[in-house]
């Protein structure tokens, strides 16, 4: 079994280059099923989840090849299968994003129902609401979900919650439907805009991505394209918090600072200096970290994917901080692990109250999900002794070479097989 070990480290200093966004790469790979000519994706992060999505595409008949460590070429002209395997779906719920493209491409799709995960039940009702509105018939049996449509016809769809995945799946089901589709209360994340830009390069006609109303005019044909994936705003935020928590000074490169405004604002509230400079952000830590409050919300609010990392920071801020999680119903799994390291945290429903402590102590801990794992690495940097993190497959799903990037900044972090 592999573990990541983190020892108390000096203030982190230096530069780190952020990889392409996991949560853009996955929908764009799924959307590549819609292309009938060569597609080249650049700045694809080397992650376990990306590997799994490539396996899914290959299993459906697409040709997928790595032209470079972060460049992938896809040709979906021979895609003829419409079923994904339980084995692949159970590895990664984002495989569910192939439903929209397969419904468009082949008029049918069959997937195993995606499982929940540590952070919540992760329902798909809004995805299915969109598919049905476009004319698809949905069947659920024996843990599989199938969708069929002789023809997809554009319609107006209201999302009860601005779900990122549902917005993406519905966009991909609507791009070649007859007529116009309007998605109201759509997710506004930068990854939605990246997907829309990519689909439009293929020949789609999508307007309004990044706002709560997206209009899609159905087209007859989608071709090929070359597309550079946007930087990962959550990886960027993670390293910005690393500077704050360790008392360091880090230049985070390949960042779109407009995508991480809430993270910048909250770090400034702790007393850190944050300097935005084109495609990089420099974070210089303050000696005394002020306690802060965060409340996670759909974009452009504070990102739920940064809640765990900020909670690690809050454990050593002076005073009482509060973290409210409104997006997922169970995203406090990292609290017990941080408490094992000496943090003083109380959970009250969707709120966590964090009393700052002087010191944390290294301990054996478990990553429950991808961002919780990152939070434990951050806490380990400032904990006396060694922090041994188990279940690091979660971390590898979302961070490309995490220990190399941290080591280059002076962190005492290494992977060990036991
Ligand atoms: C995406 O997940 C991201 N994953 C998540 O990142 C991120 O936390 C989440 O968006 C929110 O920003 C990818 O993009 C691959 P949602 P997704 O649908 O699409 C409810 C990470 O760490 N909901 O916006 O699954 C749902 O229960 C991961 O990188 C429904 O009720 O998120 C949740 O409470 C974790 N019905 C809320 O919406 C539905 O049909 C947000 O879910 C769909 C969702």
CSV table of C-alpha atoms and ligand atoms in Angstrom, one decimal:
chain,number,residue,atom,x,y,z
A,1,UNK,CA,0.0,0.0,0.0
A,2,UNK,CA,1.3,3.5,-0.9
A,3,UNK,CA,1.2,6.4,1.6
A,4,UNK,CA,2.3,10.0,1.4
A,5,UNK,CA,4.4,11.1,4.3
A,6,UNK,CA,4.6,14.8,5.2
A,7,UNK,CA,7.0,16.3,7.8
A,8,UNK,CA,7.0,19.7,9.4
A,9,UNK,CA,8.4,21.8,6.6
A,10,UNK,CA,10.1,25.3,6.4
A,11,UNK,CA,8.0,28.1,4.8
A,12,UNK,CA,7.4,27.1,1.2
A,13,UNK,CA,9.0,29.3,-1.3
A,14,UNK,CA,9.4,29.4,-5.1
A,15,UNK,CA,7.4,28.9,-8.2
A,16,UNK,CA,4.9,26.2,-9.1
A,17,UNK,CA,3.2,25.7,-12.5
A,18,UNK,CA,-0.4,24.7,-12.4
A,19,UNK,CA,-1.7,21.8,-14.7
A,20,UNK,CA,-4.8,21.8,-16.9
A,21,UNK,CA,-8.1,21.5,-15.1
A,22,UNK,CA,-9.3,18.0,-14.2
A,23,UNK,CA,-12.9,19.2,-14.2
A,24,UNK,CA,-12.5,20.6,-17.7
A,25,UNK,CA,-10.4,17.7,-19.1
A,26,UNK,CA,-13.1,15.1,-18.1
A,27,UNK,CA,-16.1,16.7,-19.8
A,28,UNK,CA,-14.0,17.7,-22.8
A,29,UNK,CA,-12.8,14.1,-23.3
A,30,UNK,CA,-16.4,12.9,-23.1
A,31,UNK,CA,-17.5,15.7,-25.6
A,32,UNK,CA,-14.8,14.3,-28.0
A,33,UNK,CA,-17.2,11.5,-28.7
A,34,UNK,CA,-19.2,14.0,-30.7
A,35,UNK,CA,-16.3,14.8,-33.1
A,36,UNK,CA,-16.0,13.1,-36.5
A,37,UNK,CA,-12.5,14.3,-37.2
A,38,UNK,CA,-9.2,14.4,-35.2
A,39,UNK,CA,-9.4,16.2,-31.8
A,40,UNK,CA,-6.2,17.4,-30.0
A,41,UNK,CA,-6.5,18.4,-26.4
A,42,UNK,CA,-3.5,20.2,-24.9
A,43,UNK,CA,-2.6,20.8,-21.2
A,44,UNK,CA,-4.4,17.6,-20.2
A,45,UNK,CA,-3.4,16.8,-16.6
A,46,UNK,CA,-1.7,13.4,-16.0
A,47,UNK,CA,-4.3,12.1,-13.6
A,48,UNK,CA,-5.9,8.7,-12.7
A,49,UNK,CA,-9.3,10.1,-13.6
A,50,UNK,CA,-8.1,11.2,-17.1
A,51,UNK,CA,-6.7,7.7,-17.6
A,52,UNK,CA,-10.1,6.2,-16.7
A,53,UNK,CA,-12.0,8.5,-19.0
A,54,UNK,CA,-9.6,7.6,-21.9
A,55,UNK,CA,-10.3,3.9,-21.1
A,56,UNK,CA,-14.0,4.6,-21.3
A,57,UNK,CA,-13.6,6.3,-24.7
A,58,UNK,CA,-11.5,3.4,-26.0
A,59,UNK,CA,-14.1,0.9,-24.8
A,60,UNK,CA,-16.7,2.8,-26.9
A,61,UNK,CA,-14.6,2.5,-30.1
A,62,UNK,CA,-12.8,5.9,-30.0
A,63,UNK,CA,-9.1,6.0,-30.9
A,64,UNK,CA,-7.1,7.7,-28.1
A,65,UNK,CA,-3.4,8.3,-28.2
A,66,UNK,CA,-1.0,10.4,-26.1
A,67,UNK,CA,1.1,12.6,-28.4
A,68,UNK,CA,2.9,14.0,-25.3
A,69,UNK,CA,2.6,13.8,-21.5
A,70,UNK,CA,-0.1,16.4,-21.6
A,71,UNK,CA,-1.4,16.2,-25.2
A,72,UNK,CA,-4.0,13.7,-26.2
A,73,UNK,CA,-5.4,13.0,-29.7
A,74,UNK,CA,-8.9,11.5,-30.0
A,75,UNK,CA,-10.7,10.3,-33.1
A,76,UNK,CA,-14.3,9.2,-32.5
A,77,UNK,CA,-15.3,8.5,-36.2
A,78,UNK,CA,-15.6,4.8,-35.4
A,79,UNK,CA,-17.5,5.0,-32.2
A,80,UNK,CA,-20.2,2.3,-32.4
A,81,UNK,CA,-20.7,1.1,-28.8
A,82,UNK,CA,-23.2,2.7,-26.5
A,83,UNK,CA,-22.6,0.8,-23.3
A,84,UNK,CA,-20.0,1.7,-20.6
A,85,UNK,CA,-19.0,-1.1,-18.2
A,86,UNK,CA,-19.9,-1.2,-14.5
A,87,UNK,CA,-16.2,-1.7,-13.8
A,88,UNK,CA,-15.3,1.6,-15.4
A,89,UNK,CA,-18.3,3.6,-14.2
A,90,UNK,CA,-17.7,2.4,-10.6
A,91,UNK,CA,-14.1,3.7,-10.8
A,92,UNK,CA,-15.2,7.2,-11.6
A,93,UNK,CA,-18.6,8.8,-11.5
A,94,UNK,CA,-17.6,11.4,-14.1
A,95,UNK,CA,-17.8,8.6,-16.7
A,96,UNK,CA,-21.5,9.4,-16.5
A,97,UNK,CA,-20.7,12.4,-18.7
A,98,UNK,CA,-20.6,10.1,-21.8
A,99,UNK,CA,-24.4,9.7,-21.6
A,100,UNK,CA,-25.2,13.1,-23.3
A,101,UNK,CA,-22.7,12.6,-26.2
A,102,UNK,CA,-23.8,8.9,-26.8
A,103,UNK,CA,-27.4,10.0,-26.8
A,104,UNK,CA,-26.5,12.6,-29.5
A,105,UNK,CA,-24.1,10.4,-31.4
A,106,UNK,CA,-26.0,7.0,-31.4
A,107,UNK,CA,-29.4,7.8,-30.1
A,108,UNK,CA,-28.9,5.4,-27.2
A,109,UNK,CA,-26.7,4.9,-24.2
A,110,UNK,CA,-26.5,2.4,-21.3
A,111,UNK,CA,-24.5,3.0,-18.2
A,112,UNK,CA,-24.4,1.6,-14.7
A,113,UNK,CA,-25.9,4.0,-12.3
A,114,UNK,CA,-23.0,6.1,-10.9
A,115,UNK,CA,-22.3,5.3,-7.2
A,116,UNK,CA,-22.3,8.0,-4.5
A,117,UNK,CA,-19.0,8.8,-2.9
A,118,UNK,CA,-17.7,10.1,0.4
A,119,UNK,CA,-19.0,13.6,-0.1
A,120,UNK,CA,-22.6,12.7,-0.9
A,121,UNK,CA,-25.2,10.6,-2.7
A,122,UNK,CA,-24.4,12.4,-6.0
A,123,UNK,CA,-27.8,12.0,-7.6
A,124,UNK,CA,-28.4,12.3,-11.4
A,125,UNK,CA,-32.0,13.4,-11.4
A,126,UNK,CA,-31.2,16.7,-13.1
A,127,UNK,CA,-29.2,15.0,-15.9
A,128,UNK,CA,-32.2,12.7,-16.6
A,129,UNK,CA,-34.7,15.6,-16.4
A,130,UNK,CA,-32.7,17.3,-19.2
A,131,UNK,CA,-32.5,14.1,-21.3
A,132,UNK,CA,-36.3,13.5,-21.0
A,133,UNK,CA,-37.0,17.2,-21.9
A,134,UNK,CA,-35.1,16.6,-25.1
A,135,UNK,CA,-37.2,13.6,-26.0
A,136,UNK,CA,-35.3,10.7,-24.5
A,137,UNK,CA,-36.9,7.6,-22.9
A,138,UNK,CA,-35.1,6.6,-19.7
A,139,UNK,CA,-35.1,3.0,-18.3
A,140,UNK,CA,-33.5,2.0,-15.0
A,141,UNK,CA,-33.1,-1.7,-14.2
A,142,UNK,CA,-30.7,-3.9,-12.3
A,143,UNK,CA,-28.5,-0.9,-11.5
A,144,UNK,CA,-28.2,0.1,-15.1
A,145,UNK,CA,-29.6,3.2,-16.7
A,146,UNK,CA,-30.5,3.4,-20.4
A,147,UNK,CA,-31.6,6.3,-22.5
A,148,UNK,CA,-33.0,6.1,-26.0
A,149,UNK,CA,-34.1,8.8,-28.5
A,150,UNK,CA,-35.0,8.4,-32.1
A,151,UNK,CA,-34.7,12.1,-32.4
A,152,UNK,CA,-33.6,14.8,-29.8
A,153,UNK,CA,-35.7,17.9,-30.0
A,154,UNK,CA,-34.6,21.2,-28.4
A,155,UNK,CA,-36.6,22.4,-25.4
A,156,UNK,CA,-36.4,24.7,-22.4
A,157,UNK,CA,-34.9,23.1,-19.3
A,158,UNK,CA,-34.9,24.6,-15.8
A,159,UNK,CA,-32.3,23.1,-13.4
A,160,UNK,CA,-33.5,23.0,-9.8
A,161,UNK,CA,-29.9,23.3,-8.8
A,162,UNK,CA,-27.1,24.7,-11.0
A,163,UNK,CA,-25.5,21.3,-11.3
A,164,UNK,CA,-22.1,21.3,-13.2
A,165,UNK,CA,-22.4,17.8,-14.5
A,166,UNK,CA,-26.1,18.1,-15.5
A,167,UNK,CA,-25.4,21.4,-17.3
A,168,UNK,CA,-22.5,19.7,-19.2
A,169,UNK,CA,-24.4,16.5,-20.0
A,170,UNK,CA,-27.5,18.4,-21.2
A,171,UNK,CA,-25.3,20.7,-23.4
A,172,UNK,CA,-23.8,17.7,-25.0
A,173,UNK,CA,-27.2,16.1,-25.6
A,174,UNK,CA,-28.6,19.3,-27.1
A,175,UNK,CA,-25.8,20.3,-29.5
A,176,UNK,CA,-27.2,18.4,-32.5
A,177,UNK,CA,-30.9,18.3,-31.4
A,178,UNK,CA,-33.6,19.7,-33.7
A,179,UNK,CA,-34.1,23.3,-32.8
A,180,UNK,CA,-33.1,25.4,-29.8
A,181,UNK,CA,-32.5,24.4,-26.2
A,182,UNK,CA,-32.4,26.8,-23.3
A,183,UNK,CA,-30.9,25.7,-20.0
A,184,UNK,CA,-32.1,28.0,-17.2
A,185,UNK,CA,-30.3,28.1,-13.8
A,186,UNK,CA,-27.3,26.6,-15.6
A,187,UNK,CA,-24.0,26.2,-13.7
A,188,UNK,CA,-21.6,29.1,-14.4
A,189,UNK,CA,-18.3,27.5,-13.6
A,190,UNK,CA,-15.3,28.3,-15.8
A,191,UNK,CA,-15.2,24.6,-16.9
A,192,UNK,CA,-18.7,25.1,-18.4
A,193,UNK,CA,-17.3,28.0,-20.5
A,194,UNK,CA,-14.3,25.8,-21.5
A,195,UNK,CA,-16.7,23.0,-22.7
A,196,UNK,CA,-18.8,25.5,-24.6
A,197,UNK,CA,-15.8,27.0,-26.3
A,198,UNK,CA,-14.5,23.5,-27.2
A,199,UNK,CA,-17.9,22.4,-28.6
A,200,UNK,CA,-18.2,25.6,-30.6
A,201,UNK,CA,-14.8,24.9,-32.1
A,202,UNK,CA,-16.2,21.5,-33.2
A,203,UNK,CA,-19.0,23.4,-35.0
A,204,UNK,CA,-21.7,23.8,-32.3
A,205,UNK,CA,-23.7,26.9,-31.7
A,206,UNK,CA,-23.8,27.7,-28.0
A,207,UNK,CA,-24.2,31.1,-26.4
A,208,UNK,CA,-24.4,32.2,-22.8
A,209,UNK,CA,-22.0,29.7,-21.1
A,210,UNK,CA,-20.8,31.3,-17.9
A,211,UNK,CA,-24.2,32.9,-17.3
A,212,UNK,CA,-27.2,31.2,-15.8
A,213,UNK,CA,-29.0,30.9,-19.1
A,214,UNK,CA,-27.3,28.9,-21.9
A,215,UNK,CA,-28.8,28.8,-25.4
A,216,UNK,CA,-27.9,25.9,-27.8
A,217,UNK,CA,-28.9,25.9,-31.4
A,218,UNK,CA,-28.9,22.4,-32.8
A,219,UNK,CA,-26.4,21.8,-35.7
A,220,UNK,CA,-26.0,18.9,-38.1
A,221,UNK,CA,-22.3,18.1,-37.9
A,222,UNK,CA,-19.4,18.4,-35.5
A,223,UNK,CA,-15.9,18.1,-36.9
A,224,UNK,CA,-12.5,18.2,-35.1
A,225,UNK,CA,-10.5,20.8,-33.2
A,226,UNK,CA,-7.4,21.6,-31.2
A,227,UNK,CA,-8.0,23.0,-27.7
A,228,UNK,CA,-5.9,24.0,-24.8
A,229,UNK,CA,-7.6,23.2,-21.5
A,230,UNK,CA,-7.9,26.0,-18.9
A,231,UNK,CA,-5.7,25.9,-15.8
A,232,UNK,CA,-6.9,24.0,-12.7
A,233,UNK,CA,-8.3,26.7,-10.4
A,234,UNK,CA,-8.6,24.3,-7.5
A,235,UNK,CA,-5.0,23.1,-7.8
A,236,UNK,CA,-4.0,26.8,-8.0
A,237,UNK,CA,-6.0,27.5,-4.8
A,238,UNK,CA,-4.4,24.5,-3.1
A,239,UNK,CA,-0.9,25.9,-3.6
A,240,UNK,CA,-2.0,29.4,-2.6
A,241,UNK,CA,-3.2,28.0,0.7
A,242,UNK,CA,0.1,26.1,1.0
A,243,UNK,CA,1.9,29.5,1.0
A,244,UNK,CA,-0.5,30.9,3.6
A,245,UNK,CA,-0.4,27.9,6.0
A,246,UNK,CA,3.4,27.5,5.9
A,247,UNK,CA,4.3,31.2,6.3
A,248,UNK,CA,5.8,31.1,2.8
A,249,UNK,CA,5.9,33.0,-0.5
A,250,UNK,CA,4.8,31.1,-3.6
A,251,UNK,CA,4.4,32.3,-7.2
A,252,UNK,CA,1.6,30.2,-8.7
A,253,UNK,CA,2.0,30.2,-12.5
A,254,UNK,CA,-0.5,29.3,-15.3
A,255,UNK,CA,-3.5,30.7,-13.4
A,256,UNK,CA,-6.6,32.7,-14.6
A,257,UNK,CA,-7.0,34.8,-11.5
A,258,UNK,CA,-10.5,35.8,-12.5
A,259,UNK,CA,-11.5,32.1,-11.8
A,260,UNK,CA,-10.3,32.2,-8.2
A,261,UNK,CA,-11.6,35.6,-6.9
A,262,UNK,CA,-13.2,34.1,-3.8
A,263,UNK,CA,-10.0,32.3,-2.9
A,264,UNK,CA,-7.9,35.5,-3.4
A,265,UNK,CA,-10.4,37.5,-1.3
A,266,UNK,CA,-10.4,35.0,1.6
A,267,UNK,CA,-6.6,34.7,1.7
A,268,UNK,CA,-6.4,38.5,1.9
A,269,UNK,CA,-8.9,38.4,4.8
A,270,UNK,CA,-6.4,36.2,6.7
A,271,UNK,CA,-3.9,38.9,6.3
A,272,UNK,CA,-1.8,37.4,3.4
A,273,UNK,CA,-0.6,39.5,0.5
A,274,UNK,CA,-1.9,38.3,-2.8
A,275,UNK,CA,-0.4,39.8,-6.0
A,276,UNK,CA,-2.2,39.1,-9.3
A,277,UNK,CA,0.0,39.5,-12.3
A,278,UNK,CA,-1.5,38.3,-15.6
A,279,UNK,CA,-1.3,34.5,-15.6
A,280,UNK,CA,0.3,34.2,-12.2
A,281,UNK,CA,-0.6,34.9,-8.6
A,282,UNK,CA,1.9,35.4,-5.8
A,283,UNK,CA,0.9,34.7,-2.2
A,284,UNK,CA,3.1,36.1,0.6
A,285,UNK,CA,2.0,34.8,4.0
A,286,UNK,CA,1.4,37.0,7.0
A,287,UNK,CA,2.9,36.2,10.4
A,288,UNK,CA,-0.4,36.2,12.2
A,289,UNK,CA,-3.3,34.6,10.3
A,290,UNK,CA,-6.7,36.1,11.0
A,291,UNK,CA,-9.7,33.8,11.5
A,292,UNK,CA,-12.1,33.9,8.6
A,293,UNK,CA,-15.6,32.6,7.6
A,294,UNK,CA,-16.3,30.8,4.3
A,295,UNK,CA,-19.6,29.6,2.8
A,296,UNK,CA,-19.4,27.3,-0.2
A,297,UNK,CA,-21.7,28.2,-3.1
A,298,UNK,CA,-22.0,27.4,-6.8
A,299,UNK,CA,-19.7,29.6,-9.0
A,300,UNK,CA,-19.0,32.5,-8.7
A,301,UNK,CA,-19.3,31.8,-4.9
A,302,UNK,CA,-16.6,30.2,-2.8
A,303,UNK,CA,-15.8,26.8,-4.4
A,304,UNK,CA,-16.8,23.7,-2.4
A,305,UNK,CA,-13.6,22.1,-3.8
A,306,UNK,CA,-11.6,24.5,-1.7
A,307,UNK,CA,-13.4,24.0,1.6
A,308,UNK,CA,-11.2,21.3,3.0
A,309,UNK,CA,-8.0,23.1,2.1
A,310,UNK,CA,-9.2,26.3,3.8
A,311,UNK,CA,-10.3,24.3,6.8
A,312,UNK,CA,-6.7,23.1,7.2
A,313,UNK,CA,-5.6,26.7,7.1
A,314,UNK,CA,-8.3,27.8,9.6
A,315,UNK,CA,-7.0,25.2,12.2
A,316,UNK,CA,-4.1,27.6,12.9
A,317,UNK,CA,-5.7,31.0,12.3
A,318,UNK,CA,-6.0,33.0,15.5
A,319,UNK,CA,-9.6,33.1,16.7
A,320,UNK,CA,-12.7,31.3,15.7
A,321,UNK,CA,-13.4,30.5,12.0
A,322,UNK,CA,-16.6,29.1,10.5
A,323,UNK,CA,-16.9,27.0,7.3
A,324,UNK,CA,-20.4,26.4,5.9
A,325,UNK,CA,-20.8,23.7,3.2
A,326,UNK,CA,-24.0,24.3,1.2
A,327,UNK,CA,-23.2,22.3,-2.0
A,328,UNK,CA,-22.6,18.7,-0.8
A,329,UNK,CA,-24.4,17.1,2.2
A,330,UNK,CA,-21.4,15.2,3.6
A,331,UNK,CA,-18.2,17.1,2.9
A,332,UNK,CA,-16.7,17.3,6.4
A,333,UNK,CA,-15.0,13.9,6.3
A,334,UNK,CA,-11.7,15.6,6.7
A,335,UNK,CA,-12.7,17.1,10.1
A,336,UNK,CA,-12.1,13.9,12.1
A,337,UNK,CA,-8.7,13.5,10.5
A,338,UNK,CA,-7.7,17.1,11.2
A,339,UNK,CA,-8.8,16.6,14.8
A,340,UNK,CA,-6.5,13.6,15.1
A,341,UNK,CA,-3.7,16.1,14.3
A,342,UNK,CA,-4.8,18.4,17.2
A,343,UNK,CA,-7.3,20.7,15.4
A,344,UNK,CA,-10.2,22.0,17.4
A,345,UNK,CA,-13.3,21.7,15.2
A,346,UNK,CA,-17.0,21.2,16.0
A,347,UNK,CA,-19.6,20.3,13.4
A,348,UNK,CA,-23.1,21.7,13.7
A,349,UNK,CA,-25.1,20.5,10.6
A,350,UNK,CA,-23.7,22.2,7.6
A,351,UNK,CA,-21.4,24.4,9.7
A,352,UNK,CA,-18.0,23.6,11.1
A,353,UNK,CA,-16.6,25.9,13.9
A,354,UNK,CA,-12.8,26.0,14.0
A,355,UNK,CA,-10.9,27.3,17.0
A,356,UNK,CA,-7.4,28.2,16.0
A,357,UNK,CA,-4.7,26.2,17.8
A,358,UNK,CA,-1.0,27.0,18.3
A,359,UNK,CA,0.3,23.7,17.0
A,360,UNK,CA,-0.8,20.6,15.1
A,361,UNK,CA,0.9,17.2,15.6
A,362,UNK,CA,1.6,14.8,12.8
A,363,UNK,CA,-0.5,11.5,12.9
A,364,UNK,CA,-1.5,8.6,10.7
A,365,UNK,CA,-4.6,9.9,8.8
A,366,UNK,CA,-6.8,8.8,5.9
A,367,UNK,CA,-7.9,10.7,2.8
A,368,UNK,CA,-11.6,10.3,2.4
A,369,UNK,CA,-11.8,12.2,-1.0
A,370,UNK,CA,-9.6,14.1,-3.3
A,371,UNK,CA,-9.7,17.5,-1.6
A,372,UNK,CA,-9.7,16.1,1.9
A,373,UNK,CA,-6.4,14.4,1.0
A,374,UNK,CA,-5.0,17.8,-0.2
A,375,UNK,CA,-6.1,19.3,3.1
A,376,UNK,CA,-4.2,16.7,5.1
A,377,UNK,CA,-1.0,17.4,3.1
A,378,UNK,CA,-1.4,21.1,3.9
A,379,UNK,CA,-1.9,20.4,7.6
A,380,UNK,CA,1.1,18.0,7.6
A,381,UNK,CA,3.4,20.8,6.4
A,382,UNK,CA,2.9,22.6,9.8
A,383,UNK,CA,2.5,19.7,12.1
A,384,UNK,CA,5.2,18.6,14.5
A,385,UNK,CA,6.5,15.2,13.5
A,386,UNK,CA,5.3,13.0,10.6
A,387,UNK,CA,1.9,12.8,9.0
A,388,UNK,CA,1.2,9.5,7.3
A,389,UNK,CA,-1.6,9.8,4.7
A,390,UNK,CA,-3.4,6.6,3.6
A,391,UNK,CA,-5.9,6.2,0.7
A,392,UNK,CA,-3.7,8.4,-1.5
A,393,UNK,CA,-5.4,7.1,-4.6
A,394,UNK,CA,-7.9,9.9,-3.9
A,395,UNK,CA,-5.1,12.5,-4.2
A,396,UNK,CA,-3.7,11.0,-7.4
A,397,UNK,CA,-7.1,11.3,-9.0
A,398,UNK,CA,-6.9,15.1,-8.9
A,399,UNK,CA,-3.3,16.3,-8.4
A,400,UNK,CA,-0.7,15.8,-11.1
A,401,UNK,CA,2.6,15.0,-9.4
A,402,UNK,CA,1.7,16.5,-6.0
A,403,UNK,CA,4.8,15.5,-4.1
A,404,UNK,CA,7.1,16.7,-6.8
A,405,UNK,CA,5.4,20.1,-6.9
A,406,UNK,CA,5.5,20.5,-3.1
A,407,UNK,CA,9.1,19.2,-2.8
A,408,UNK,CA,10.3,21.8,-5.3
A,409,UNK,CA,8.8,24.4,-2.9
A,410,UNK,CA,10.8,23.0,0.0
A,411,UNK,CA,8.2,20.7,1.5
A,412,UNK,CA,9.4,17.5,3.3
A,413,UNK,CA,7.0,15.2,1.5
A,414,UNK,CA,7.5,11.8,0.0
A,415,UNK,CA,5.6,8.7,-1.2
A,416,UNK,CA,6.4,5.4,0.5
A,417,UNK,CA,5.2,1.9,-0.3
A,418,UNK,CA,4.4,-0.3,2.7
B,1,LIG,C1,-18.5,18.7,-10.3
B,1,LIG,O1,-19.2,17.6,-9.8
B,1,LIG,C2,-17.1,18.5,-10.0
B,1,LIG,N1,-16.6,17.3,-10.6
B,1,LIG,C3,-16.9,18.4,-8.5
B,1,LIG,O2,-15.5,18.3,-8.2
B,1,LIG,C4,-17.4,19.7,-7.8
B,1,LIG,O3,-17.3,19.6,-6.4
B,1,LIG,C5,-18.8,19.9,-8.2
B,1,LIG,O4,-19.0,19.9,-9.6
B,1,LIG,C6,-19.4,21.2,-7.7
B,1,LIG,O5,-18.7,22.3,-8.1
B,1,LIG,C7,-16.3,17.3,-11.9
B,1,LIG,O6,-16.5,18.3,-12.6
B,1,LIG,C8,-15.8,16.0,-12.6
B,1,LIG,P1,-22.9,19.0,-9.2
B,1,LIG,P2,-20.8,17.3,-10.1
B,1,LIG,O7,-23.7,18.2,-10.1
B,1,LIG,O8,-21.0,17.7,-11.5
B,1,LIG,C9,-26.6,18.0,-6.6
B,1,LIG,C10,-13.5,17.5,-7.3
B,1,LIG,O9,-13.1,17.5,-6.1
B,1,LIG,N2,-27.2,17.3,-7.8
B,1,LIG,O10,-22.7,20.4,-9.5
B,1,LIG,O11,-21.1,15.9,-9.7
B,1,LIG,C11,-25.5,17.2,-5.9
B,1,LIG,O12,-26.1,16.2,-5.1
B,1,LIG,C12,-14.9,17.1,-7.6
B,1,LIG,O13,-12.8,17.8,-8.3
B,1,LIG,C13,-28.5,16.9,-7.8
B,1,LIG,O14,-29.2,17.1,-6.8
B,1,LIG,O15,-21.4,18.3,-9.1
B,1,LIG,C14,-24.7,18.2,-5.2
B,1,LIG,O16,-25.3,18.4,-3.9
B,1,LIG,C15,-15.7,16.8,-6.3
B,1,LIG,N3,-29.0,16.3,-8.9
B,1,LIG,C16,-24.9,19.4,-6.0
B,1,LIG,O17,-26.0,19.2,-6.9
B,1,LIG,C17,-28.2,16.1,-10.0
B,1,LIG,O18,-28.7,15.5,-11.0
B,1,LIG,C18,-23.6,19.8,-6.8
B,1,LIG,O19,-23.4,18.7,-7.7
B,1,LIG,C19,-26.9,16.5,-10.0
B,1,LIG,C20,-26.4,17.2,-8.9
